[in-house]
Coordinates of C-alpha atoms and ligand atoms in Angstrom, one line a residue:
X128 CA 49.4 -12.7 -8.4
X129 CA 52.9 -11.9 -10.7
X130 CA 54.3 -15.2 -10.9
X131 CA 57.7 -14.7 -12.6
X132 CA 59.9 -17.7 -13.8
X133 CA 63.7 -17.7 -15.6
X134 CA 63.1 -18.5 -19.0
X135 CA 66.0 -20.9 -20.6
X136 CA 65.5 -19.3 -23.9
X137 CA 66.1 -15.8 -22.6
X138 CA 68.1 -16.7 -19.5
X139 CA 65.8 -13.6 -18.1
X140 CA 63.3 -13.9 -14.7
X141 CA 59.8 -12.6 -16.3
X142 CA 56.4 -11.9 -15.4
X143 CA 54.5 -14.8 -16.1
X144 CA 51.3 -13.5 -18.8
X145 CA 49.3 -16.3 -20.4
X146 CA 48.4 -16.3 -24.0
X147 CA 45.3 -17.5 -22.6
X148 CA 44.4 -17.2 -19.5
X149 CA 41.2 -18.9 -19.8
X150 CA 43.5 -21.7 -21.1
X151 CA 47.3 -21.7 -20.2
X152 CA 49.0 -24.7 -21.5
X153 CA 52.5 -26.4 -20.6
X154 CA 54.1 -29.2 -22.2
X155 CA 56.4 -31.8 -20.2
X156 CA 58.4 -34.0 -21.9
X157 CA 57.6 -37.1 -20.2
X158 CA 59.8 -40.4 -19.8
X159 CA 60.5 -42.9 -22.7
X160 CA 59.1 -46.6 -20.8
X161 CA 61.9 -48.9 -21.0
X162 CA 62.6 -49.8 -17.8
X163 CA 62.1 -48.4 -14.1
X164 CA 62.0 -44.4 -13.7
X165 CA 64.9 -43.2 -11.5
X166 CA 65.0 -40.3 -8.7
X167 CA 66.6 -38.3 -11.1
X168 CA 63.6 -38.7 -13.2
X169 CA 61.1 -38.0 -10.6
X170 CA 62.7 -34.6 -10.5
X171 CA 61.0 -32.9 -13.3
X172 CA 57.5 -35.1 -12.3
X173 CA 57.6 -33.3 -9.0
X174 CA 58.7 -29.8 -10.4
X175 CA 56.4 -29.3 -12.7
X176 CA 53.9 -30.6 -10.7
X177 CA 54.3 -27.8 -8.5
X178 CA 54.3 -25.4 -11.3
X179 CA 50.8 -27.4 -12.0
X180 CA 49.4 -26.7 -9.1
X181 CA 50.4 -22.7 -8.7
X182 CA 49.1 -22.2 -12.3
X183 CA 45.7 -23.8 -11.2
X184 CA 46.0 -21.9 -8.1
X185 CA 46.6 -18.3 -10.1
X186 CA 44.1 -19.2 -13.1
X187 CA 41.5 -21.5 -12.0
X188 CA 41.4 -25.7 -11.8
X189 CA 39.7 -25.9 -15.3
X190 CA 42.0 -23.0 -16.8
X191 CA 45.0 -25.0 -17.2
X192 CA 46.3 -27.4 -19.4
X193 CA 49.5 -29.7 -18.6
X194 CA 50.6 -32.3 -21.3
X195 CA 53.0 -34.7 -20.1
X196 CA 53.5 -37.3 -23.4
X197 CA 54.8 -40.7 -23.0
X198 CA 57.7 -42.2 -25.7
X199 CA 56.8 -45.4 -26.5
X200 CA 58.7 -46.0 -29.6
X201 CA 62.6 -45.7 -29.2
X202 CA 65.7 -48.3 -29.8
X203 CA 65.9 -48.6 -26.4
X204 CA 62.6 -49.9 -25.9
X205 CA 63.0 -52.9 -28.6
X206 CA 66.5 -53.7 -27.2
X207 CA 65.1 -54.3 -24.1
X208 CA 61.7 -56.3 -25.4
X209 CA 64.1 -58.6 -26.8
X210 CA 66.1 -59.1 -24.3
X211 CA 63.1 -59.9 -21.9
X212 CA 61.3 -61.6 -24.6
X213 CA 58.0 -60.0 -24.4
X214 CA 56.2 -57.7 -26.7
X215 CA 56.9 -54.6 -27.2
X216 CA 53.3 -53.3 -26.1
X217 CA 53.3 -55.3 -23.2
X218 CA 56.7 -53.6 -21.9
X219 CA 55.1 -49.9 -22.7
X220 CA 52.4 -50.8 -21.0
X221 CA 53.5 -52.5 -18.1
X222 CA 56.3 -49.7 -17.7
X223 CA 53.9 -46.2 -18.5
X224 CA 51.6 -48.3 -15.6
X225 CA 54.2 -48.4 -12.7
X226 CA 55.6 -44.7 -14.0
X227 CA 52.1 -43.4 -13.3
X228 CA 51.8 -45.1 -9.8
X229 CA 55.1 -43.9 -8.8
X230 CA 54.8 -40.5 -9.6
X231 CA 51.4 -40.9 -7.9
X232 CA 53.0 -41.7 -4.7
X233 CA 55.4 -38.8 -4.5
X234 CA 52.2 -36.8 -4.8
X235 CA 52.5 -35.6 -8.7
X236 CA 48.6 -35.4 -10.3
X237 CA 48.3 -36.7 -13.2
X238 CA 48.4 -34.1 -16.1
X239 CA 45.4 -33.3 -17.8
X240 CA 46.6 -35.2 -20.9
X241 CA 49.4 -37.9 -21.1
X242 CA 49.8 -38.8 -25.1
X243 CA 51.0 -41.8 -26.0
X244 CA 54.0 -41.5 -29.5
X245 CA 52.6 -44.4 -30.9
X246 CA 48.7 -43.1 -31.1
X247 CA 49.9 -39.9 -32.9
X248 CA 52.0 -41.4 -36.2
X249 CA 49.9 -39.8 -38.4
X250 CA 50.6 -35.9 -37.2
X251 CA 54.3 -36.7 -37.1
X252 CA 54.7 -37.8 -40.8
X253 CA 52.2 -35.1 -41.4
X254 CA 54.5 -32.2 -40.1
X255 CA 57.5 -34.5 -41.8
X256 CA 55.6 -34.0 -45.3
X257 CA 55.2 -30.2 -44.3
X258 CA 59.1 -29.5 -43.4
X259 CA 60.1 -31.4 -46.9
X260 CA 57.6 -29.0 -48.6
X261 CA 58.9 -26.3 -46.9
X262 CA 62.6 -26.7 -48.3
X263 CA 63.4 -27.5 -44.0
X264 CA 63.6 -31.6 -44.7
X265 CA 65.4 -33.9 -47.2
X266 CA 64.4 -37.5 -47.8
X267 CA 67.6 -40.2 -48.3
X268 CA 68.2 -43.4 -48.0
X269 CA 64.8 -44.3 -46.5
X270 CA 65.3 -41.4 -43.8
X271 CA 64.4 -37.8 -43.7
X272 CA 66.6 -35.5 -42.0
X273 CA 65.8 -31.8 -40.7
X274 CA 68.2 -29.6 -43.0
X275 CA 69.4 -27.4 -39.6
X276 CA 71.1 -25.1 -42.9
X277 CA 67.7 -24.0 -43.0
X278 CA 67.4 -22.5 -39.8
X279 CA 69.5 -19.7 -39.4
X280 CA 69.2 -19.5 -36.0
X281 CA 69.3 -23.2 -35.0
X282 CA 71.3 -23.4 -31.9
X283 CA 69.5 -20.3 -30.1
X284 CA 68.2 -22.0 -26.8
X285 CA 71.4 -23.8 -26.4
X286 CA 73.3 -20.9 -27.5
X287 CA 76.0 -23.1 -29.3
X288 CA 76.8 -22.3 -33.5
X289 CA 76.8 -25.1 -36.0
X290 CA 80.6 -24.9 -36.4
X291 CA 80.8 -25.2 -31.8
X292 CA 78.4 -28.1 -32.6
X293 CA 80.5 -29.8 -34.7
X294 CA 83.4 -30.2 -33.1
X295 CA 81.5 -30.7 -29.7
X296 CA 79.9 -34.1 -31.5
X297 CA 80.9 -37.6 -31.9
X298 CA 78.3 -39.1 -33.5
X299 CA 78.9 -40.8 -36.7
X300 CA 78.1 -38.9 -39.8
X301 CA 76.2 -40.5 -41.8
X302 CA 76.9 -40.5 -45.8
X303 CA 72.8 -39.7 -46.7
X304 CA 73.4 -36.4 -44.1
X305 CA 74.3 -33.1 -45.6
X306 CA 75.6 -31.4 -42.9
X307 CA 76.4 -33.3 -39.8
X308 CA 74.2 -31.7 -37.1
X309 CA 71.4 -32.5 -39.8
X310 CA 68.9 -35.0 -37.2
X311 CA 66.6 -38.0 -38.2
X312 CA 62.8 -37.1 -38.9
X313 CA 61.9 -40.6 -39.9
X314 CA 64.2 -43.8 -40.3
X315 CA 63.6 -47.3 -41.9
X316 CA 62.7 -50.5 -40.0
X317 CA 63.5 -53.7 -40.6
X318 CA 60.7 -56.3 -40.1
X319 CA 61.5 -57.3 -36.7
X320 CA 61.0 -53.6 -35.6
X321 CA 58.0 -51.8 -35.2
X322 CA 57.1 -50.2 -38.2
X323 CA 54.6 -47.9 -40.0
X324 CA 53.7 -46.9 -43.3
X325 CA 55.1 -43.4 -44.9
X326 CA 55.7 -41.9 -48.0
X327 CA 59.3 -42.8 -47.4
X328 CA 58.7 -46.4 -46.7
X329 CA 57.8 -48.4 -44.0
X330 CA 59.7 -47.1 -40.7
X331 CA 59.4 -45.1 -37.3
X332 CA 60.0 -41.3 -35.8
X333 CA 63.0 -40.1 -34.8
X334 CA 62.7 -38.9 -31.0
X335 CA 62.6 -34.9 -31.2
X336 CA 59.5 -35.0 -33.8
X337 CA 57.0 -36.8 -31.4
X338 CA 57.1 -33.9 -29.0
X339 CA 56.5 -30.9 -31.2
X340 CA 54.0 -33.2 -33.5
X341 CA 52.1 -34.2 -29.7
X342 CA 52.4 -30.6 -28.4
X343 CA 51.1 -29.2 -31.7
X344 CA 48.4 -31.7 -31.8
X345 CA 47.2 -30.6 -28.0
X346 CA 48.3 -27.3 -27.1
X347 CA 48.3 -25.2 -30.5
X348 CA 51.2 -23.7 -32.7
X349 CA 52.4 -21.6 -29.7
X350 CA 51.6 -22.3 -26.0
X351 CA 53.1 -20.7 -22.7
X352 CA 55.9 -22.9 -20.9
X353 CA 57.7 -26.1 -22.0
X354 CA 59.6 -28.0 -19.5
X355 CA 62.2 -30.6 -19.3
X356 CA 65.3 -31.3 -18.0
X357 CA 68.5 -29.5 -18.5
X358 CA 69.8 -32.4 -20.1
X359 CA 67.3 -32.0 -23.1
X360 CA 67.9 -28.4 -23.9
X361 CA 70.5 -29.9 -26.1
X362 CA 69.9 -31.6 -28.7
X363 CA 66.7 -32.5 -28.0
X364 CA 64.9 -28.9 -27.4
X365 CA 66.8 -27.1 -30.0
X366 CA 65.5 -29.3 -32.4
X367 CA 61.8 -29.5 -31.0
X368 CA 62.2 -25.5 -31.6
X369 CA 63.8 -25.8 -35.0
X370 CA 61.0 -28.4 -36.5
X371 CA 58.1 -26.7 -34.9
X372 CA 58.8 -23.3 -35.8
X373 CA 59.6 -24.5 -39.2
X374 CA 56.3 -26.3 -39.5
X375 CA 54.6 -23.4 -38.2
X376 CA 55.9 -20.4 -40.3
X377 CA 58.0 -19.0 -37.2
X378 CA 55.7 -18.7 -35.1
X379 CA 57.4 -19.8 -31.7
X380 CA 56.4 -23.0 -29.9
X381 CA 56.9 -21.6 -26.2
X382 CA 56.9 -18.5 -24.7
X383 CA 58.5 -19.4 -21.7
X384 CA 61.1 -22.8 -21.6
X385 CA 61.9 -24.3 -18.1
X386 CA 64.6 -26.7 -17.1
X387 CA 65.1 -28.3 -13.7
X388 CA 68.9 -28.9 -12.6
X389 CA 70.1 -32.6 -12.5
X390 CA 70.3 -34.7 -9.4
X391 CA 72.9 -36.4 -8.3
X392 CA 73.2 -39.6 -5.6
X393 CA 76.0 -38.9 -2.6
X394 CA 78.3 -36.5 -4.9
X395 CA 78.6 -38.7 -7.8
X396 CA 76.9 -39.1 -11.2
X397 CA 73.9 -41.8 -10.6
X398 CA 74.9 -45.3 -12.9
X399 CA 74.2 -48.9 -12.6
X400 CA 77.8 -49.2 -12.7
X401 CA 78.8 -47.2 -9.8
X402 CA 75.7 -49.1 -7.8
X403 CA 74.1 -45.3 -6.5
X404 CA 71.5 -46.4 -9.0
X405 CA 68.0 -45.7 -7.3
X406 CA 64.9 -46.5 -8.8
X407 CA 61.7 -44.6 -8.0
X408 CA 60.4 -47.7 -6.3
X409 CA 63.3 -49.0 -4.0
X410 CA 62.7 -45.6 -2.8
X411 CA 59.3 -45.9 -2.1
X412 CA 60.1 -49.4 -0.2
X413 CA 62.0 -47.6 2.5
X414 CA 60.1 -44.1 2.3
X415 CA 57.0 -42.5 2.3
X416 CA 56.5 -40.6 -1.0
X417 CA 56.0 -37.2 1.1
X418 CA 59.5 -37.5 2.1
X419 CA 60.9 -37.8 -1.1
X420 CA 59.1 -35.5 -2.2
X421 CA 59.9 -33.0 0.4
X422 CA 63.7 -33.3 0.1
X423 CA 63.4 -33.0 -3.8
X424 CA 61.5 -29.6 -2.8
X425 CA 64.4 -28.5 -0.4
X426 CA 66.5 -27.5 -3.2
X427 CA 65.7 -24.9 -5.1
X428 CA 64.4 -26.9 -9.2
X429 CA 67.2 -24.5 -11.3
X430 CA 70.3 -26.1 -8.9
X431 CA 71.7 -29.2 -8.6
X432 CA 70.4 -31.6 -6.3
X433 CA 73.1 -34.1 -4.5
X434 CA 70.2 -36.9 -3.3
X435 CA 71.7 -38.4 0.4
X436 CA 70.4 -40.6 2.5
X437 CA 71.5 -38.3 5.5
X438 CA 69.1 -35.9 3.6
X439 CA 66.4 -37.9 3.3
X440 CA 66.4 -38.3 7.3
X441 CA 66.5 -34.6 7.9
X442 CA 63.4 -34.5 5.6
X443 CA 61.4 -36.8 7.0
X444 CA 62.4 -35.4 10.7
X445 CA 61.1 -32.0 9.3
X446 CA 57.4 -33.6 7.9
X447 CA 57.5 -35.7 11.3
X448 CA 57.4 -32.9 13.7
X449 CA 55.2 -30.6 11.1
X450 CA 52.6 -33.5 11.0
X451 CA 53.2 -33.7 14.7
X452 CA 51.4 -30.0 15.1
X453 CA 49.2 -30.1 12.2
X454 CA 46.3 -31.8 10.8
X455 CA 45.1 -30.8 7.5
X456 CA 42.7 -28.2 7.3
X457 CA 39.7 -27.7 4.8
X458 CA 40.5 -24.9 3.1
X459 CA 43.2 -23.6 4.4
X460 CA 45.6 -20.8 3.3
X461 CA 49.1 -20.5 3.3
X462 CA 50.8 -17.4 4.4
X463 CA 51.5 -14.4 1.9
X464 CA 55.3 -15.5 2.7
X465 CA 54.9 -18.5 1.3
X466 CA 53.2 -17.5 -2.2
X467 CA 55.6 -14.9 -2.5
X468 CA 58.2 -17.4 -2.7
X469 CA 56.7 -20.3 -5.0
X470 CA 55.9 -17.0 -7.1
X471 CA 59.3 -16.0 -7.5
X472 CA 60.3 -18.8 -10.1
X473 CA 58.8 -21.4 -7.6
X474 CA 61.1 -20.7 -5.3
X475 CA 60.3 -23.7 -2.9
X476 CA 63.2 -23.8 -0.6
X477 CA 62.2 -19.9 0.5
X478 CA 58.4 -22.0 0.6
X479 CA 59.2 -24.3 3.4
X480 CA 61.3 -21.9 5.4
X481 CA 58.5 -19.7 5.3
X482 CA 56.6 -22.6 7.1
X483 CA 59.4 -23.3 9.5
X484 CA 57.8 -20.1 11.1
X485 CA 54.4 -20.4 9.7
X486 CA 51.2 -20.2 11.6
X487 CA 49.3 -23.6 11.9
X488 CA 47.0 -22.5 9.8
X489 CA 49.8 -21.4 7.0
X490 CA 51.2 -24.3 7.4
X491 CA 48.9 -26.7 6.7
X492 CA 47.3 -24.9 3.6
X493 CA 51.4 -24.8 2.3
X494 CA 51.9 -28.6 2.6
X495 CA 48.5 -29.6 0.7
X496 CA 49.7 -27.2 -1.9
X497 CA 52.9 -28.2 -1.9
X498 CA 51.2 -31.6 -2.3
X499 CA 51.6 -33.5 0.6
X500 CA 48.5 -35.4 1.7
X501 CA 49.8 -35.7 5.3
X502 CA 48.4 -39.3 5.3
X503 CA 51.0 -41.6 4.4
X504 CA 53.2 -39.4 6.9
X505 CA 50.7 -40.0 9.5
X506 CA 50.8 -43.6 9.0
X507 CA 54.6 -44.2 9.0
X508 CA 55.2 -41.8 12.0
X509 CA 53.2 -43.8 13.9
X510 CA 54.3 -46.9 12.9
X511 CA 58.2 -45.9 13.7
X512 CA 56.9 -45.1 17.1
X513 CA 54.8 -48.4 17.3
X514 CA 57.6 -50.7 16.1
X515 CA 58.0 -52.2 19.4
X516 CA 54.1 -52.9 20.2
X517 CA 54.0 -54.8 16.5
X518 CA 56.8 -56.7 16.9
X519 CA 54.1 -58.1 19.9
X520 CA 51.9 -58.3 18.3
X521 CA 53.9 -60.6 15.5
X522 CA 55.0 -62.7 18.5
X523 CA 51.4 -63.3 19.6
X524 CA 50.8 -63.8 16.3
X525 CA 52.8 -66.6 16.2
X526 CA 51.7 -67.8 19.3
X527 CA 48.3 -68.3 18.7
X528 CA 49.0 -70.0 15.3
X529 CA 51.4 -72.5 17.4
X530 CA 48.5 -73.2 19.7
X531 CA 46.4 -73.9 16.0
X532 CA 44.2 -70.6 17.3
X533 CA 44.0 -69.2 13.6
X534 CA 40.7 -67.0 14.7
X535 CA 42.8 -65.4 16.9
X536 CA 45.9 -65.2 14.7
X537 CA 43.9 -64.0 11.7
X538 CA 42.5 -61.1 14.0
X539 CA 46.3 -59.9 15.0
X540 CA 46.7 -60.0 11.3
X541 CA 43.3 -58.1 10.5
X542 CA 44.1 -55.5 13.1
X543 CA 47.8 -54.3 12.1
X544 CA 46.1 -54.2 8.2
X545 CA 43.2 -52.0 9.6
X546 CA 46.4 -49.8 10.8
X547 CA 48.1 -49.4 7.9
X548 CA 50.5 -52.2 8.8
X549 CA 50.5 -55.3 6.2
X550 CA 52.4 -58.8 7.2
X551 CA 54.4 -60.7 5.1
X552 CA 55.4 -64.4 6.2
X553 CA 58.5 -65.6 4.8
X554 CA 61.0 -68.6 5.5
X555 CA 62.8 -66.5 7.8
X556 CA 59.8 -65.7 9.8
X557 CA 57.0 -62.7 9.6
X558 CA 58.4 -58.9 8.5
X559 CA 56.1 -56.2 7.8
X560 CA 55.6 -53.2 5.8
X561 CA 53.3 -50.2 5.6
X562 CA 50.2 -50.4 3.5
X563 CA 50.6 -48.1 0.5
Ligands
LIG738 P1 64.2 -39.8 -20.0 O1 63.2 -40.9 -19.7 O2 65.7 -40.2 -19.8 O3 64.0 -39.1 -21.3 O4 64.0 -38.7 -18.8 C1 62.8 -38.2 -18.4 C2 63.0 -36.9 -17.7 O5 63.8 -37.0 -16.6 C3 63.6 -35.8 -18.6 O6 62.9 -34.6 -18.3 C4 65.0 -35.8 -18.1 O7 65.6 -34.5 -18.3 C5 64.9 -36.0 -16.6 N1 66.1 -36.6 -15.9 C6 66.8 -37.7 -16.3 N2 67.8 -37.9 -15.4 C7 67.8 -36.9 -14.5 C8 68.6 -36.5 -13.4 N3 69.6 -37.3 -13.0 N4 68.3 -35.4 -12.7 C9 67.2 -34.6 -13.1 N5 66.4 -34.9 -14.1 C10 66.7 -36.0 -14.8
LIG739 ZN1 60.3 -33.7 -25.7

């Protein structure tokens, strides 16, 4: 197989060639648990999973190694523990939980290891200590700031010059800074913020320095692809590239850097504001994850996505009448049309038109790679079409509790729940839902 992928740092399609090819790692930067993950963040979970799944499929299950880390110290997260009033921990945890079941139910595995900031302190003041020694860092003021002077080709991924930089920028310059594109390493913390020891003080990593200290820590000095976002080339890659190779006596921390286009909701930039905010989970209320999943995969991961509802119909129309001729196969394999495509920088739109026309043998094996487990489809399909016999069943329901026959009620109930159908009662009367 030649799997080729654009490379951000290049801006070149190449042949895909592991360092390793007993073990070919990626690193994902994953999301920073403050509050509900959006559709816009299931974007790179689903994308990359993909890219998961082709790599295991090219090299071998027990080949591949995929780091997704978590950020579990940021401002953000201790604004928002405040304002809730509950620990810190407990709002990390509870958040990471419900990110992993989301991204569960739009079909993502989980990667082989998902590091937590916090647990890996230690290796980020270590490589701190390392760029001060190395003339790359400066202590001040209780900080220490990456010198980006140092690095005379800082800006290379993002292709911008300090001097573009500078007048592109509005943050504040700080006094301790030297030069203003200079970024935190390590800052102070006050007691009522989390805190660790350091030779600088007591204080907490800056963002960018968890990711190369985690990917170091995991995947080695240099590994094969890193992924994110577009919105993270800048600043947030550059300087994941600057500290690493720094620490690391030039040797590169990818080979190959991947970014997946943004997604927009209806044409418009998603915000709280603008109410086209969509959580991962409203989604998941109204649709099965396969859905989502499948009209995330409809565009191709470099483009923009605009996110409709009128989309989301279309997609599940499409899985609908798929599932309608298929049933999952045991090993089943997909046509060569349909490789040839996720091969050619995972080209998944050219993917699923190759199963428009695909064999039902092709097109099986393409969905369970595509990761689609056919089930939750099933379920819903059936339950549009059975609408009408459960809203008898709800009535008889009702019925028989009227008449005080609760052996009878209680099997209505037991029967929609062995179909996948759960009942809620509520003062406005029964509603239900499908089991997830
Ligand atoms: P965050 O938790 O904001 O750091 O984001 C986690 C991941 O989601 C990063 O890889 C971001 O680049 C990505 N992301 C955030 N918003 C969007 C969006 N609207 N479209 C696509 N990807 C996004
Ligand atoms: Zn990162």
């Amino acid at each position: 197989m030649t799997l080729r992928l654009f490379n951000s740092l290049t801006k070149t399609k190449d042949d895909f060639a592991p360092i390793d090819a007993k073990n070919v790692r990626m690193y994902v930067c994953g999301p920073t648990v403050y509050d509900f993950a959006h559709i816009g963040n299931a974007r790179p979970a689903i994308v990359f999973d993909v890219l998961f799944r082709l790599l295991r499929h090219a090299f071998g299950d027990v080949h591949v190694t995929y780091v997704r880390n978590i950020t579990d110290v940021d401002d953000k997260i201790n604004a928002r523990a405040a304002e809730r009033g509950i620990s810190i921990r407990d709002l990390t945890e509870d958040t990471a939980r419900i990110y992993n079941e989301d991204v569960a139910a739009l079909g993502c595995m989980a990667p082989s290891i998902s590091p937590r900031a916090t647990e890996h302190i230690a290796q980020m003041v270590a490589m701190i200590e390392q760029l001060i020694a190395s003339g790359n860092a400066y202590a001040a003021e209780g900080h220490v700031l990456f010198d980006v002077s140092s690095k005379p080709d800082y800006g290379k991924l993002s292709r911008r010059s300090l001097d573009e930089m500078i007048a592109g920028s509005r943050v504040e310059v700080a006094p301790y800074k030297k030069n203003p594109m200079d970024f935190v390493l390590w800052k102070p913390s006050d007691a009522a913020t989390p805190g660790w020891p350091s030779p600088w003080g007591r204080g907490r990593p800056g963002w960018h320095i968890e990711c190369s200290a985690m990917a170091g820590q995991y995947l080695g000095k240099t590994f094969d692809i890193h992924g994110g976002g577009i919105d993270l080339m800048f600043p947030h890659h550059e300087n994941e590239i600057a500290q690493s190779e720094c620490a690391h006596h030039g040797a590169p921390i990818a080979n190959v850097w991947m970014h997946n286009g943004f997604l927009q909701v209806e044409g418009e930039k998603m915000s709280k504001s603008a109410g086209n905010f969509f959580t991962i989970r409203d989604l998941l209320a109204d649709w099965p994850g396969e859905v989502l999943r499948f009209n995330m995969l409809r565009s191709h991961y470099r483009q923009p996505i605009d996110f409709t509802l009128a989309g989301i119909k279309e997609s599940w129309k499409t899985l609908e009448r798929w599932y309608g001729v298929t049933e999952p196969l045991a090993n089943p394999s997909p046509d060569a049309a349909f490789f040839a495509a996720l091969e050619d920088d995972l080209n998944t739109p050219a993917a699923i038109a190759s199963l428009h026309q695909a064999s039902e043998l092709g097109l099986a094996g393409g969905l369970g790679f595509l990761g689609f487990s056919n089930v939750q489809m099933k379920i819903a399909a059936k339950v549009q079409t059975d609408s009408v016999a459960i809203a008898d069943a709800i009535a008889a329901r009702l019925a028989a509790r009227k008449a005080k026959n609760f052996a009878e009620s209680d099997r209505i109930r037991d029967d929609l729940l062995a179909k996948g159908i759960v009942l809620k009662d509520g003062p406005d009367g029964t509603t239900w839902e499908i089991k997830r």
